[in-house]
XYZ file of C-alpha atoms in Angstrom:
766
model
C 78.674 70.411 114.458
C 77.687 71.686 110.778
C 80.940 71.403 108.327
C 79.758 74.018 106.118
C 81.811 76.329 103.964
C 82.340 79.300 106.156
C 83.051 82.476 103.888
C 79.819 84.130 104.399
C 80.627 84.386 108.303
C 83.535 86.722 107.415
C 80.985 89.364 105.964
C 78.391 88.983 108.945
C 81.274 90.084 111.361
C 81.158 93.708 110.268
C 77.519 93.943 110.483
C 77.197 91.952 113.951
C 79.977 93.293 115.972
C 81.127 96.957 114.663
C 78.392 98.965 116.265
C 79.099 97.340 119.665
C 81.996 99.616 120.478
C 80.949 102.973 118.961
C 80.703 104.514 122.466
C 82.831 107.558 123.745
C 84.989 108.915 120.990
C 88.006 109.485 123.507
C 87.675 106.141 124.902
C 90.337 104.714 122.029
C 92.926 107.043 122.491
C 92.615 106.968 126.296
C 93.116 103.147 126.009
C 95.776 103.434 123.528
C 98.006 105.955 125.514
C 97.272 104.038 128.687
C 98.568 100.815 127.401
C 101.783 102.457 125.507
C 102.434 104.260 128.775
C 102.328 100.915 130.725
C 104.412 99.031 127.852
C 107.179 101.696 127.979
C 107.407 102.070 131.952
C 107.884 98.177 131.823
C 110.944 98.202 129.482
C 114.222 97.742 130.742
C 116.429 100.801 130.925
C 119.631 99.132 132.471
C 121.546 99.972 129.106
C 121.049 103.780 129.939
C 123.068 105.912 132.201
C 121.443 107.773 134.910
C 120.890 111.128 133.359
C 119.136 109.319 130.228
C 117.020 107.364 132.430
C 115.830 110.580 134.183
C 115.142 112.208 131.015
C 113.220 109.017 129.797
C 111.035 109.046 133.119
C 110.221 112.620 132.431
C 109.146 112.023 128.940
C 106.896 109.222 130.113
C 105.459 111.582 132.896
C 104.725 113.932 130.218
C 103.087 111.191 128.162
C 100.712 110.572 131.167
C 100.095 114.476 131.456
C 99.138 114.546 127.816
C 96.748 111.188 128.321
C 95.210 113.018 131.355
C 94.736 116.419 129.500
C 92.953 114.600 126.641
C 93.697 117.536 124.210
C 94.044 115.077 121.347
C 94.229 116.197 117.665
C 91.085 116.239 115.708
C 90.893 115.154 111.930
C 88.829 117.456 110.087
C 90.090 116.692 106.540
C 90.179 112.789 105.997
C 86.482 111.451 106.685
C 86.562 108.004 107.506
C 90.307 107.618 107.774
C 92.598 107.234 110.887
C 95.022 109.889 109.816
C 97.689 111.475 111.971
C 98.210 115.263 112.337
C 101.546 116.469 114.016
C 99.687 119.683 114.692
C 95.617 120.067 113.801
C 94.008 123.257 112.719
C 93.299 124.172 116.156
C 96.893 123.978 117.413
C 96.555 120.656 119.206
C 99.630 118.372 119.176
C 99.943 114.577 118.502
C 101.445 113.044 121.375
C 105.163 112.936 119.698
C 104.810 116.595 119.197
C 103.581 117.240 122.624
C 106.671 115.258 124.016
C 108.935 117.551 121.750
C 107.116 120.764 123.010
C 107.734 119.938 126.710
C 111.042 118.854 126.396
C 112.271 122.223 124.563
C 111.943 121.426 120.947
C 109.004 123.220 119.666
C 110.832 124.423 116.633
C 111.183 120.611 115.643
C 107.337 120.183 116.046
C 106.825 123.093 113.895
C 109.388 122.192 111.156
C 107.687 118.718 111.065
C 104.284 120.023 110.836
C 105.193 122.352 108.085
C 106.855 119.916 105.891
C 104.676 117.003 106.445
C 102.062 117.503 108.782
C 100.372 113.920 108.419
C 103.705 112.036 108.682
C 104.095 108.757 110.433
C 106.785 108.547 112.799
C 108.037 105.426 110.937
C 108.608 107.412 107.932
C 111.011 110.061 109.829
C 113.811 107.328 110.243
C 117.059 108.860 109.323
C 116.090 112.200 110.414
C 119.278 113.364 112.591
C 117.407 115.797 114.723
C 114.714 113.555 115.651
C 117.306 110.654 116.273
C 119.349 112.942 118.614
C 116.273 113.952 120.441
C 115.274 110.280 120.904
C 118.743 109.297 122.038
C 119.007 112.437 124.538
C 115.633 111.082 126.161
C 116.371 107.220 126.071
C 113.868 106.526 123.577
C 113.982 104.584 120.275
C 112.323 105.383 117.182
C 110.191 102.167 117.354
C 108.703 103.538 120.733
C 108.100 106.962 119.150
C 106.024 105.142 116.358
C 104.404 103.180 119.214
C 103.331 106.461 121.026
C 101.933 108.174 117.920
C 98.281 107.684 117.228
C 96.040 109.365 114.627
C 93.776 112.101 115.375
C 90.200 111.628 116.719
C 87.074 112.381 114.456
C 87.144 112.469 110.694
C 83.730 110.228 110.650
C 85.693 107.069 111.062
C 88.661 107.446 113.280
C 88.418 105.730 116.559
C 84.921 104.673 115.695
C 83.170 101.605 114.644
C 82.684 102.399 111.315
C 84.798 99.801 109.339
C 83.589 100.880 105.910
C 83.439 103.893 103.869
C 82.139 106.880 106.018
C 78.367 107.368 105.939
C 77.434 103.794 106.827
C 78.534 100.220 108.102
C 80.819 98.241 105.890
C 79.003 95.977 103.505
C 79.663 92.027 103.919
C 82.249 91.100 101.199
C 80.939 89.561 98.279
C 82.662 86.020 98.196
C 81.846 83.630 94.841
C 80.230 80.429 96.527
C 80.924 78.329 93.553
C 83.474 78.322 90.949
C 82.396 78.189 87.197
C 83.133 75.581 84.930
C 85.729 77.796 83.282
C 87.853 78.031 86.364
C 87.249 74.928 88.604
C 90.861 73.548 89.090
C 91.261 70.172 90.958
C 92.798 70.016 94.143
C 93.486 66.931 96.301
C 93.920 68.651 99.541
C 89.979 69.142 100.016
C 89.958 71.756 102.532
C 86.127 71.361 102.738
C 84.848 69.309 105.528
C 83.362 66.102 104.112
C 79.745 66.458 105.327
C 79.394 69.807 103.249
C 80.280 67.846 100.045
C 78.015 66.575 97.373
C 80.049 64.118 95.487
C 80.172 64.864 91.804
C 79.316 61.994 89.468
C 81.790 60.727 87.014
C 81.023 61.973 83.452
C 82.017 61.188 79.648
C 84.793 62.912 77.621
C 83.798 66.561 77.730
C 81.339 66.240 80.291
C 81.171 67.808 83.440
C 83.199 65.301 85.917
C 85.253 67.383 88.546
C 87.704 69.287 86.003
C 84.841 71.531 84.452
C 82.089 71.069 87.013
C 81.037 73.589 89.311
C 81.272 71.439 92.474
C 85.068 70.357 92.341
C 87.174 68.018 90.509
C 89.251 65.040 91.129
C 89.496 65.047 94.797
C 88.674 68.530 93.952
C 87.884 71.791 95.941
C 84.034 72.027 95.883
C 82.730 75.353 97.453
C 79.097 74.359 98.417
C 76.855 77.149 98.729
C 76.071 77.836 102.365
C 73.164 80.013 103.431
C 73.849 83.510 105.048
C 72.761 83.367 108.485
C 69.546 85.797 108.826
C 70.036 89.238 110.324
C 68.678 89.508 113.910
C 69.796 89.298 117.631
C 73.563 88.910 118.374
C 72.697 85.836 120.592
C 71.535 82.838 118.718
C 69.120 80.362 120.476
C 72.045 78.027 121.644
C 73.091 81.132 123.878
C 76.629 81.603 122.086
C 77.042 85.318 121.077
C 76.890 85.687 117.366
C 80.275 87.288 117.293
C 81.926 84.496 118.953
C 80.071 81.687 116.626
C 81.155 83.615 113.422
C 84.845 84.251 114.828
C 85.147 80.420 115.537
C 83.914 79.704 111.756
C 86.265 82.188 110.372
C 89.358 80.950 111.648
C 88.570 77.632 109.976
C 88.152 79.314 106.910
C 91.662 81.167 107.500
C 93.221 77.863 108.067
C 91.846 76.509 104.811
C 93.747 79.144 102.741
C 97.282 78.728 104.987
C 96.877 74.856 105.727
C 98.977 73.935 102.799
C 101.767 76.263 103.392
C 102.381 75.190 106.939
C 102.065 71.511 106.486
C 104.124 71.687 103.459
C 106.700 73.106 105.494
C 106.548 69.997 107.708
C 106.716 67.714 104.655
C 109.755 69.505 103.309
C 111.448 69.055 106.632
C 110.904 65.358 106.771
C 112.059 65.035 103.183
C 115.267 66.455 104.277
C 115.536 64.350 107.247
C 114.732 61.267 105.110
C 117.387 62.362 102.496
C 114.698 63.100 99.578
C 115.591 66.806 99.167
C 117.916 66.976 96.096
C 119.230 70.314 96.966
C 119.669 70.349 100.683
C 120.669 66.753 101.143
C 119.916 64.421 104.080
C 120.241 65.715 107.479
C 122.274 63.807 109.889
C 123.340 63.861 113.470
C 121.166 64.723 116.409
C 117.846 63.237 117.726
C 115.901 63.779 114.357
C 118.537 62.134 112.225
C 116.898 59.232 109.920
C 119.152 56.975 108.258
C 116.894 56.008 105.614
C 117.796 57.831 102.303
C 116.338 56.171 99.339
C 117.982 56.360 95.941
C 116.451 58.757 93.431
C 113.947 57.169 90.740
C 115.705 55.908 87.689
C 114.980 56.646 84.136
C 112.980 53.449 83.862
C 110.372 54.350 86.376
C 110.135 57.741 85.198
C 109.527 56.695 81.673
C 106.989 53.939 82.911
C 105.162 56.825 84.860
C 105.263 59.222 81.962
C 103.857 56.509 79.508
C 100.904 55.710 82.249
C 100.120 59.635 82.244
C 100.309 60.014 78.734
C 97.705 57.268 78.250
C 95.507 58.968 80.825
C 95.382 62.228 78.878
C 93.117 60.236 76.442
C 90.597 59.077 79.298
C 87.054 59.675 78.689
C 86.519 61.613 82.096
C 87.836 64.966 82.302
C 88.918 64.646 85.908
C 91.209 62.001 85.040
C 92.557 64.151 82.146
C 92.817 67.093 84.355
C 94.884 65.252 87.117
C 97.231 63.414 84.586
C 98.010 66.453 82.599
C 99.392 68.317 86.287
C 101.086 65.142 87.315
C 102.974 65.091 83.863
C 103.901 68.550 84.053
C 105.883 67.959 87.167
C 108.004 65.411 85.545
C 107.855 66.205 81.897
C 110.559 65.878 79.067
C 110.497 67.683 75.805
C 108.832 64.678 74.261
C 105.560 65.109 76.700
C 104.783 68.565 75.846
C 102.857 67.805 72.257
C 100.283 65.687 74.303
C 99.950 68.391 76.953
C 99.766 71.118 74.525
C 96.736 69.033 72.678
C 94.810 69.485 75.835
C 94.652 73.266 75.174
C 91.705 71.834 72.639
C 90.050 69.769 75.287
C 86.179 70.135 75.094
C 86.469 70.762 78.826
C 87.370 74.126 79.876
C 88.389 73.084 83.296
C 91.112 70.632 81.743
C 92.264 73.403 79.365
C 92.993 75.729 82.418
C 94.818 72.721 84.037
C 96.920 72.043 80.858
C 97.857 75.771 81.023
C 99.245 75.484 84.565
C 100.818 72.125 83.890
C 102.952 73.934 81.150
C 104.110 76.142 83.997
C 105.322 73.314 86.219
C 107.151 72.197 82.759
C 108.688 75.688 82.476
C 112.217 74.407 82.391
C 111.392 73.413 78.422
C 111.495 76.485 76.185
C 108.583 75.290 74.176
C 106.360 75.281 77.144
C 107.424 78.920 78.242
C 106.891 80.065 74.443
C 103.443 78.433 74.383
C 102.605 80.458 77.549
C 103.926 83.782 76.203
C 101.525 83.100 73.098
C 98.589 82.326 75.447
C 99.341 85.270 77.478
C 99.515 87.520 74.427
C 96.463 86.443 72.469
C 94.577 83.793 74.577
C 95.233 81.252 71.851
C 98.242 79.603 69.891
C 96.336 80.142 66.830
C 97.015 83.704 66.481
C 94.669 86.827 66.387
C 91.074 86.138 65.806
C 91.241 82.481 66.900
C 88.952 81.706 69.887
C 90.738 82.078 73.196
C 91.416 78.720 75.249
C 89.153 79.683 77.888
C 87.783 83.091 79.343
C 90.404 83.461 81.788
C 93.357 81.852 79.670
C 95.481 85.133 79.781
C 95.868 85.726 83.582
C 96.230 82.017 84.257
C 99.164 81.805 81.605
C 100.867 84.886 83.063
C 100.368 83.117 86.476
C 101.865 79.614 84.816
C 104.761 81.882 83.424
C 105.547 82.825 87.177
C 105.619 79.028 88.106
C 107.877 78.666 85.117
C 110.229 81.130 86.290
C 110.080 79.325 89.676
C 111.303 76.150 88.232
C 113.976 77.546 86.238
C 112.662 79.492 83.068
C 114.897 82.743 82.427
C 113.498 86.325 83.104
C 113.260 87.388 79.668
C 109.403 87.486 80.080
C 109.157 89.925 82.808
C 109.111 92.804 80.290
C 106.171 90.961 78.532
C 104.234 90.882 81.699
C 104.684 94.482 82.348
C 103.691 95.479 78.852
C 100.527 93.547 79.051
C 99.369 95.423 82.116
C 99.932 98.750 80.382
C 98.244 97.607 77.346
C 94.963 95.951 78.582
C 92.033 97.800 80.115
C 88.561 96.887 81.632
C 87.735 93.842 83.438
C 90.431 91.974 81.451
C 92.984 94.647 82.581
C 92.036 94.124 86.192
C 92.671 90.468 85.999
C 95.880 90.832 83.791
C 97.399 93.078 86.590
C 96.342 90.916 89.309
C 98.090 88.268 87.524
C 101.016 90.142 87.053
C 101.650 90.781 90.806
C 101.070 86.889 91.218
C 103.430 86.482 88.690
C 106.120 88.705 90.335
C 105.286 86.828 93.734
C 105.824 83.452 92.171
C 109.098 84.478 90.441
C 110.880 86.861 92.981
C 110.989 88.985 89.695
C 112.700 92.619 90.263
C 111.250 95.863 88.745
C 107.683 95.513 89.816
C 107.896 98.040 92.857
C 106.492 100.741 90.780
C 103.814 98.648 89.322
C 102.382 97.782 92.859
C 102.622 101.380 94.040
C 100.812 102.832 91.029
C 98.158 100.215 91.131
C 97.712 100.870 95.096
C 97.448 104.652 94.345
C 94.840 104.222 91.231
C 91.610 104.887 92.865
C 89.978 103.572 89.820
C 91.131 100.098 89.951
C 89.014 97.353 91.721
C 89.352 96.872 95.491
C 90.599 93.249 95.006
C 93.465 94.291 92.762
C 94.551 97.368 94.958
C 94.544 94.730 98.130
C 96.714 92.377 96.211
C 99.131 95.447 95.263
C 99.646 96.563 98.939
C 100.051 92.903 99.995
C 103.760 92.739 98.676
C 105.042 96.466 99.213
C 108.561 96.142 100.674
C 108.082 98.057 104.045
C 112.100 98.306 104.279
C 112.103 100.706 101.554
C 111.222 104.054 103.324
C 109.658 105.631 100.295
C 106.992 102.573 100.128
C 105.901 103.118 103.891
C 103.318 105.707 103.586
C 100.962 103.712 100.917
C 100.958 100.950 103.437
C 100.195 102.893 106.333
C 97.300 104.969 104.396
C 96.062 101.451 103.547
C 96.020 100.412 106.959
C 94.409 103.692 108.133
C 91.961 103.890 105.212
C 88.240 103.412 104.703
C 88.403 100.117 102.900
C 88.197 96.935 105.201
C 90.171 94.590 102.643
C 92.819 97.385 102.209
C 93.265 97.390 105.974
C 93.339 93.565 106.197
C 96.178 93.638 103.339
C 98.010 96.323 104.588
C 98.226 94.292 107.993
C 99.134 91.187 106.237
C 101.759 93.410 104.271
C 103.316 94.569 107.422
C 103.476 91.181 109.295
C 105.030 89.625 106.162
C 107.703 92.494 106.091
C 109.086 91.327 109.559
C 110.565 94.804 109.523
C 110.715 95.974 113.135
C 109.177 99.426 112.610
C 105.895 97.512 110.974
C 104.864 96.347 114.558
C 103.986 99.504 116.210
C 101.665 100.498 113.304
C 99.973 97.020 113.649
C 99.617 97.224 117.377
C 98.099 100.621 117.119
C 96.007 99.606 114.308
C 94.363 96.898 116.314
C 93.486 99.226 118.936
C 91.809 101.572 116.421
C 89.992 98.846 114.388
C 86.592 97.799 115.200
C 85.653 95.202 112.841
C 86.262 91.639 114.159
C 87.778 89.994 111.231
C 90.076 92.759 110.385
C 91.259 92.895 114.055
C 92.070 88.915 113.772
C 94.050 89.606 110.545
C 96.121 92.245 112.560
C 96.758 89.755 115.502
C 97.915 87.257 112.861
C 100.346 89.884 111.366
C 101.581 90.605 114.753
C 102.284 87.067 115.440
C 104.611 87.050 112.124
C 106.672 89.444 114.041
C 109.375 87.842 116.716
C 110.501 89.733 119.802
C 109.039 90.414 123.433
C 106.481 93.462 122.561
C 104.502 91.287 119.867
C 104.686 88.285 122.460
C 103.224 90.446 125.286
C 100.735 92.187 123.410
C 99.394 88.796 121.970
C 99.508 87.454 125.298
C 97.418 90.346 126.725
C 94.694 89.679 124.119
C 94.850 85.962 124.943
C 94.089 86.661 128.550
C 91.987 89.677 128.798
C 90.974 90.430 125.073
C 87.449 90.108 123.834
C 86.214 86.594 123.523
C 85.797 86.166 120.142
C 89.562 87.123 119.355
C 91.120 85.046 122.080
C 91.297 82.005 119.618
C 92.865 84.288 116.825
C 95.508 85.604 119.637
C 96.075 81.747 120.272
C 96.682 81.337 116.596
C 98.767 84.322 116.124
C 101.033 83.201 119.338
C 101.253 79.690 117.631
C 102.792 81.428 114.450
C 105.012 83.729 116.605
C 106.540 80.528 118.765
C 107.108 78.487 115.830
C 110.779 79.237 115.590
C 111.013 80.627 119.100
C 109.712 77.679 121.373
C 108.866 79.861 124.217
C 107.720 77.850 127.099
C 105.761 80.659 128.463
C 103.724 81.224 125.504
C 103.072 77.343 125.094
C 101.793 76.839 128.629
C 99.479 79.842 128.232
C 97.936 78.676 124.882
C 97.342 75.224 126.764
C 95.632 76.810 129.653
C 93.522 78.886 127.343
C 92.353 75.977 125.729
C 91.437 74.187 129.106
C 89.721 77.377 130.050
C 87.639 77.700 126.677
C 83.981 76.887 126.764
C 83.076 77.120 123.060
C 84.297 73.792 121.571
C 84.615 75.142 118.130
C 86.799 77.890 119.433
C 88.742 75.463 121.390
C 89.959 73.930 118.321
C 91.888 76.827 117.249
C 93.841 76.546 120.496
C 94.726 73.005 119.493
C 95.903 74.128 116.017
C 97.922 76.920 117.891
C 99.711 74.218 119.769
C 100.966 72.587 116.679
C 101.952 75.966 114.948
C 104.146 76.734 117.812
C 105.645 73.066 117.805
C 104.554 72.706 121.252
C 106.257 69.280 122.490
C 104.587 69.388 125.655
C 101.238 69.383 124.170
C 101.804 65.837 122.666
C 99.805 64.067 125.213
C 97.005 66.305 125.217
C 96.774 66.065 121.372
C 97.001 62.551 121.429
C 94.195 62.258 123.705
C 92.079 64.335 121.723
C 92.889 62.366 118.465
C 91.817 59.171 120.255
C 88.778 60.472 122.508
C 87.838 64.088 121.096
C 83.956 64.572 121.054
C 83.711 65.819 117.623
C 85.332 64.742 114.324
C 86.528 68.217 113.535
C 88.330 68.460 117.122
C 89.983 64.801 116.173
C 91.243 66.216 112.991
C 92.530 69.494 114.118
C 94.447 67.697 116.949
C 95.917 65.286 114.058
C 96.835 68.203 112.013
C 98.404 69.872 115.166
C 100.562 66.826 115.336
C 101.877 66.956 111.848
C 103.048 70.572 112.481
C 105.024 69.617 115.430
C 106.352 66.861 113.368
C 107.363 64.479 115.964
C 107.741 60.716 114.736
C 106.342 59.337 118.018
C 102.693 60.445 117.245
C 102.475 58.223 114.179
C 101.171 55.216 116.175
C 98.034 57.215 117.310
C 97.392 58.500 113.911
C 97.573 54.872 112.678
C 95.002 53.893 114.956
C 92.871 56.811 113.907
C 93.211 56.083 110.367
C 91.904 52.435 111.166
C 89.262 52.991 113.671
C 87.609 56.709 113.591
C 84.173 56.469 112.355
C 84.358 59.940 110.597
C 85.811 59.807 107.145
C 87.070 63.302 107.318
C 88.862 62.302 110.431
C 90.281 59.303 108.948
C 91.298 61.209 105.515
C 93.331 63.772 107.917
C 95.178 61.025 109.762
C 96.146 59.429 106.480
C 97.507 62.938 105.219
C 99.296 63.397 108.383
C 100.887 60.063 107.991
C 101.821 61.137 104.533
C 103.339 64.524 105.896
C 105.289 62.519 108.401
C 107.051 60.338 105.719
C 107.599 56.984 107.233
C 107.576 54.523 104.449
C 106.374 51.883 106.631
C 102.834 53.612 106.478
C 102.502 52.921 102.829
C 100.618 49.972 103.426
C 98.490 51.480 105.922
C 97.655 54.309 103.887
C 96.561 52.026 101.047
C 94.444 49.885 103.352
C 92.724 53.304 104.529
C 92.277 53.918 100.901
C 90.459 50.684 100.180
C 88.549 51.205 103.247
C 87.485 54.790 102.471
C 83.673 55.065 102.193
C 83.238 57.922 100.185
C 85.185 58.992 96.847
C 86.237 62.305 98.493
C 87.786 60.374 101.111
C 89.568 58.045 98.870
C 90.989 61.279 96.851
C 92.370 62.458 100.092
C 93.941 59.509 101.337
C 95.706 59.156 97.888
C 97.281 62.357 98.245
C 98.763 60.934 101.429
C 100.529 58.628 99.255
C 101.820 61.314 97.264
C 103.164 63.257 100.234
C 104.578 60.057 101.631
C 107.034 59.901 98.762
C 109.631 57.191 98.035
C 109.707 53.705 96.556
C 107.178 52.250 98.794
C 104.524 54.904 97.849
C 105.416 54.462 94.159
C 104.832 50.660 94.329
C 101.606 51.074 96.127
C 100.421 53.671 93.604
C 101.340 51.685 90.798
C 99.399 48.781 92.514
C 96.274 50.535 92.868
C 96.250 52.276 89.420
C 96.372 48.603 88.094
C 92.866 48.205 89.572
C 89.863 47.994 87.269
C 87.127 49.063 89.826
C 88.291 52.831 90.237
C 86.171 55.557 89.695
C 87.238 58.472 87.638
C 87.761 60.601 90.639
C 89.867 57.894 92.505
C 91.934 57.419 89.153
C 92.244 61.270 89.010
C 93.511 61.387 92.575
C 96.081 58.333 92.176
C 97.493 59.838 89.050
C 97.968 63.176 90.759
C 99.601 61.631 93.718
C 102.133 59.893 91.390
C 103.129 62.873 90.024
C 103.784 64.037 93.646
C 105.891 61.214 94.419
C 108.247 61.731 91.386
C 108.496 65.457 91.446
C 111.596 66.586 93.286
C 109.790 69.555 94.923
C 106.255 68.603 95.545
C 105.326 71.589 97.520
C 102.292 73.565 96.546
C 103.946 76.574 95.133
C 100.586 78.214 93.810
C 98.883 77.782 97.361
C 101.511 80.340 98.624
C 99.408 82.973 96.723
C 96.693 82.488 99.193
C 98.866 82.437 102.392
C 98.322 85.697 104.417
C 96.116 87.514 102.417
C 92.614 88.666 102.448
C 90.961 85.672 100.988
C 87.415 87.231 100.978
C 88.145 89.289 97.988
C 89.962 86.377 95.707
C 88.454 86.583 92.245
C 87.063 83.310 91.069
C 89.929 82.395 88.983
C 92.305 83.178 91.754
C 90.363 80.897 94.055
C 90.644 78.213 91.423
C 94.585 78.767 91.291
C 95.416 78.511 94.880
C 93.463 75.557 95.343
C 95.676 73.697 92.586
C 98.126 71.017 93.841
C 100.946 72.695 91.873
C-alpha cells in the first residue's frame, strides 16, 4: 500500500459521504427513539419495587406511542443547529415533555418551557421536581437525557449537512509542510517511511532538519500528498471511497495519539524495572521484575552534559536542535548560558527548539525568567529588538507551561492571562491558543472563564474556539451548555472538539449526549470522533452502543468502533469485547481497515490476541500490518512477545517495520535488548530508520542503553541526522521522566485544525 500522509483524506469525508443519508427528515428521530426504547426496556429493574416497575413500563409505553405518532418538535429558529425545544411554536412537545404531560405533570412541562425552552436535560441536574418525577417512574436523569433529542428541521438538524447551513462543509484546510520557522524535530517519525524524502545534511545555519520544511533530526516530515480528485464514490479497485478514506483517517488519528498510549506502556515498564523515581519499583505478582538499576551518578551526568554542550556548536542545525533539547532535560544552572546563546542561532528551527528546551529546564529560575521575557517581548533584548522567531511568543508561553509541569512556580499564570487580554489580531489568536495549552500542561486554575469567553466569541478563529471547548469542565453544571451547544452546532470542528471534551470529561451525564450526537451526525470523521469519545466512558451503555456499531454499523465506521472498544476495554478487560474485536478482524475484507482491529486488540490489552498478533508480525502480508501488530504487542506490554520482535528487527525486509520493532523493544524495556537495538541501528538502511531505532535506545533506558549510545556517538562516520537522533536519545535515557509531555496536547483533539506551530510542538520529543 502507499504510505502517504493522510490528512487530506479527512476533508474528503464530508464531501463524499455526507449527502448519502439526506433521505426522510423523520428517519433520524425514528431511529433514535426506537434505539432508546430498546435500550431502556433492556435495562435491569430488579432494584425497583413493583409499583415503580409498573410506572416505568407505562412511561416506556408512552415513549413508544410518541415515536409512532411522530409529532416531533420543529426547529424554526436555529438554522443548521440541532437545538432542543421543550415545546415548539406549534405546541409540539419534546419526548421528555410528552412523558411529563402523559403522566400528569403538564405544569412542569410549561414551567421548564417558560424558564428555558431550549434546555438540555443534563442541565436540569439538581431540579427537585424533575428528580421526584424520575424517581417515581423508575427513571434516572441519565435515561431522561438519553431520551431527549433535538427538534427536526432548522436547515441542518437530522440532515446530512455537516457544515454551515446553505451548503455542504468544506474540507478542512491542513498545512502539508511545516515552514522553516516551526519545524521542530521529532524522533517518533509517525509518517511511514516510503512517504519520506530524506533531508540532506547542511552546514551551520543551513536547512538540515531543524530549519528545513521537510523535517529534522529523525524529524516529523509532512510530505505533500495530492488530494484525490472528486468523482464517483467507488474507485476503480472496487472499495467504496468512504471506506478507503475512513481507513486512511484512523491511521492519521493514530499518528497524533500514538505517543500518549505507548508512553503509558513505557511508564509502566519503568515502574516495573524500578526506574520511576516517584512511584518506585513494583514488586510481587507475575509482573514483578527484580532488576532495579541504580540511578545515574554525577560523573555520568556531567559527562553527558559536556558532550551535549559541545554539540551545541556543531555545524549542522539538526545536531544543535537535538542537543539543546537533550540538554534541557538534564540541565543544571551552568548549562543555561549556552542554551540561551542558541536564541541567536542562524537557524530559526533551532531557536524554537531552544525555547522549548528552556521549558524543560524550568526548575531553574533563570530559564523561567527568560521565557517570561520572550512571551512578553519576543526577544531578550527589550522593546524594538528583532523577535527570536515568528512564533516566539506562543512557543514561549507553551514552554512556560512545560516549566510549570517540571516544577516552576505558578507566579506566571497572571502574566499569561494578561497577554491574552492585551494582544489582538493574528498574534492574539496564537497567544490565546498558547494560553489554553499552558493551562492544560500546567493544570493551572482560574482559566475556566477564559475558555468560556473564547468559546462564546464568534469573532475568534475556529481553531481557537475548538481548543477552548476541548478542556471545558463538564462536571461544572454552568459549563455544560457551551459544550452541548458546540456539539449541536454548525461547525464541524466544534462538534468534533465538543465530542472529545465530553469523552475526556468521563462524566456520566456526558455519555447520553454523545450517543444521541452520533445518531444525528452525518459527516463520517465527526461520527468517528464521537465513537472514540464514547469509548472513553466506562460502563455497559457505552460498551453495548459500540458493540452495536461494530456489528451492524456502517462499514467505514466499524474500524473506528473497534478502536473505541479498545480504548473502553483498556482498564476493564471485558472478554466479550475482546472476542468481538477479534471476530470482526477475521471478518474484515478491507486489509487497511483490518489493521485498525489489530491496534484495537493492543489498546484493549487483549492477552488472548497474543498468538494472532505474533503471527501477523511474522507473516503479515504488508509492512504496515506487521508494524501495527508490533505496536499492538507493545500496548499489551507482555514480556513474552519480545522474542518475536527481536526476530522482526533482525529479518523484516521493510525498514519501517524494523524500526517499529526496535521501538517496541525499547518500550518493553529489557536491558538485554540494548545490543540487539544497536545491531539494528548499524544495519539500518536509511537515515530515518536509524533515527527511529536510536529513539528505541532512549526509551529502553538504563545503563546498557547509556553505554550503547556513548559507544555509537564515538563513531566518526555518523551523518548529522544520526548524530542528532543519538543525542536526543541520550537525553531520554538520563531524564527521570522521558514521557512526551507536549505530545499530550495533540491527544483526543481535532488535529485537522491545528495551526502550523502547534503541529510542530506536538511533534516534539519533550
